[in-house]
XYZ file of C-alpha atoms in Angstrom:
194
model
C 79.206 48.705 135.510
C 76.768 50.406 132.924
C 73.409 48.942 131.958
C 70.457 50.489 129.957
C 67.009 48.892 129.891
C 64.425 50.887 128.563
C 60.367 49.999 129.299
C 57.229 52.715 128.420
C 55.006 51.940 131.626
C 51.549 51.539 129.442
C 52.148 48.278 127.616
C 55.904 47.387 128.199
C 57.169 45.613 130.746
C 60.629 46.117 132.038
C 62.001 42.837 131.778
C 60.826 42.920 128.030
C 64.475 44.440 126.888
C 67.512 43.469 128.368
C 70.039 44.942 129.876
C 73.440 46.024 128.210
C 76.794 45.603 130.496
C 80.387 46.535 130.044
C 82.775 46.059 131.932
C 84.930 48.726 134.360
C 86.345 51.120 131.993
C 88.891 54.452 132.517
C 87.658 57.632 132.473
C 89.464 58.446 129.244
C 87.681 56.057 127.230
C 85.083 56.104 124.686
C 82.384 53.573 124.830
C 79.458 53.519 122.222
C 76.900 51.576 122.828
C 74.045 50.617 119.803
C 70.547 50.174 121.652
C 68.246 48.990 119.234
C 64.645 48.258 119.838
C 61.263 48.185 117.989
C 57.506 48.938 118.874
C 54.703 49.780 118.089
C 53.644 51.651 120.471
C 50.567 54.364 120.310
C 51.864 58.019 118.811
C 52.922 59.823 122.384
C 53.435 56.632 125.405
C 56.223 57.338 127.018
C 59.036 55.492 127.556
C 61.831 55.655 129.978
C 65.109 54.968 129.567
C 67.194 54.259 132.912
C 70.732 54.602 133.084
C 72.889 53.636 136.167
C 76.610 53.664 136.629
C 79.339 53.162 139.049
C 81.655 55.395 138.320
C 82.951 57.847 140.572
C 83.448 60.772 137.547
C 80.506 62.194 135.488
C 79.872 61.110 132.787
C 78.225 62.699 129.656
C 75.254 61.160 127.841
C 74.299 61.179 123.681
C 70.997 59.872 123.864
C 69.695 60.088 119.254
C 66.214 58.900 118.998
C 65.469 57.920 115.225
C 61.329 57.028 114.831
C 60.748 55.666 111.605
C 57.684 54.338 109.782
C 56.091 51.288 109.037
C 57.956 51.265 105.607
C 61.471 51.324 106.781
C 62.168 48.470 107.076
C 61.529 47.803 102.962
C 64.364 49.996 101.976
C 66.508 47.137 100.207
C 63.476 45.749 98.396
C 62.936 50.488 97.326
C 66.994 50.346 96.290
C 66.293 46.896 94.318
C 63.088 48.563 92.221
C 64.825 51.754 91.401
C 67.723 49.306 90.378
C 65.371 46.885 87.789
C 63.732 50.004 87.004
C 67.006 51.610 86.222
C 68.233 48.739 84.052
C 64.862 48.791 81.836
C 65.233 51.897 80.812
C 68.668 51.900 80.135
C 67.563 47.870 78.052
C 65.074 49.274 76.034
C 67.132 52.883 75.611
C 63.882 54.740 76.971
C 66.031 57.849 77.853
C 70.398 58.583 77.932
C 72.515 55.830 79.730
C 74.209 58.825 81.933
C 70.094 60.292 82.155
C 68.996 56.559 83.851
C 72.539 56.711 85.841
C 71.076 60.609 87.266
C 67.654 58.883 87.442
C 68.274 56.871 89.330
C 70.548 58.179 92.204
C 67.918 60.863 92.591
C 65.042 58.191 92.731
C 67.253 56.095 95.539
C 68.514 59.412 97.192
C 64.439 60.540 97.203
C 63.449 57.023 98.746
C 66.060 57.644 101.498
C 64.497 61.485 102.388
C 61.167 60.161 102.215
C 61.746 57.368 105.047
C 63.421 59.724 107.165
C 67.336 58.171 106.662
C 68.617 61.213 104.323
C 72.112 61.365 104.173
C 74.176 64.823 104.095
C 76.033 65.843 101.067
C 79.471 64.906 103.290
C 78.554 60.995 102.915
C 76.665 61.429 99.382
C 80.642 62.366 98.564
C 82.616 59.978 100.650
C 80.783 57.160 98.537
C 82.255 58.156 95.343
C 85.372 56.679 94.185
C 87.293 59.239 92.058
C 89.959 56.719 91.551
C 88.520 54.711 89.532
C 86.810 58.203 87.722
C 90.268 59.079 87.500
C 91.700 56.418 85.746
C 88.341 55.985 83.356
C 89.086 59.376 82.556
C 92.767 59.045 82.011
C 92.515 56.185 79.626
C 89.800 57.468 77.714
C 91.895 60.828 76.890
C 94.578 58.337 75.870
C 91.788 56.722 74.156
C 90.694 59.162 72.191
C 94.483 60.249 70.785
C 95.065 57.937 70.056
C 92.000 57.584 68.055
C 92.897 60.282 66.592
C 95.959 59.686 65.275
C 94.586 56.098 63.506
C 97.007 54.185 66.262
C 94.445 51.755 66.544
C 93.386 51.472 62.903
C 96.505 50.347 62.378
C 96.799 47.984 64.960
C 93.408 46.186 63.515
C 94.727 46.269 59.643
C 98.388 44.258 61.380
C 96.098 41.849 62.987
C 94.500 41.397 60.310
C 97.292 40.958 58.253
C 98.572 38.713 60.236
C 95.521 36.092 59.979
C 95.517 36.524 56.226
C 91.850 36.400 56.624
C 91.283 33.970 58.216
C 88.631 34.320 61.514
C 89.820 31.202 63.951
C 93.622 32.593 63.288
C 92.092 36.625 64.126
C 90.562 35.324 67.170
C 93.687 33.635 68.334
C 96.156 37.277 67.545
C 93.267 39.079 69.664
C 93.745 36.536 72.423
C 96.757 36.664 72.713
C 97.025 40.994 72.690
C 94.049 40.579 75.458
C 95.512 37.858 77.910
C 98.291 40.305 78.711
C 96.168 43.375 78.493
C 94.138 42.536 81.271
C 97.234 40.790 83.493
C 98.528 45.101 83.309
C 95.462 46.299 83.053
C 91.750 46.429 84.664
C 88.976 45.420 81.560
C 87.183 48.614 81.672
C 91.001 50.071 80.448
C 91.355 46.542 78.520
C 87.847 47.304 76.670
C 88.428 51.289 75.712
C 91.882 49.670 74.072
C 90.173 47.309 72.196
């Protein structure tokens, strides 16, 4: 049986924190226990952690202490403000959409760094969806080559000929084309094809 408790001799009593217990395990199993407590202790106040076990073999304990400032609890609000600001930059065309997206990502990383929760490069690159980027890149190449050959103009001309100038018939022809295309392709690819 293992238990963890925490207390500060100056301001907190040991009963303020619950004990965390786990069932007996073999020595080959890894146990990970997250023990989070919030307190407003003065700077430099000692906190005592007591670890007890009845394991006959030695155990290793890794202790990570993350100390966050008072503004850390508003990190979701900061993210929402960055997102809203990025949308405002795009809507009012203050800058190019690509530059606004890069600005938003750098602002998000700067806020995380200021809050002491800066991710490393491996974590940041794990957020990238390479499959989606490869699909969009490939479809943009296909659409770009097809538009240079005049394929889309030919399709538009045929659709207009089939509708005989009637706008409602043209809308129906577009719907007949888009419905199976959306069933086979994702929506971004279908929009690129239109």
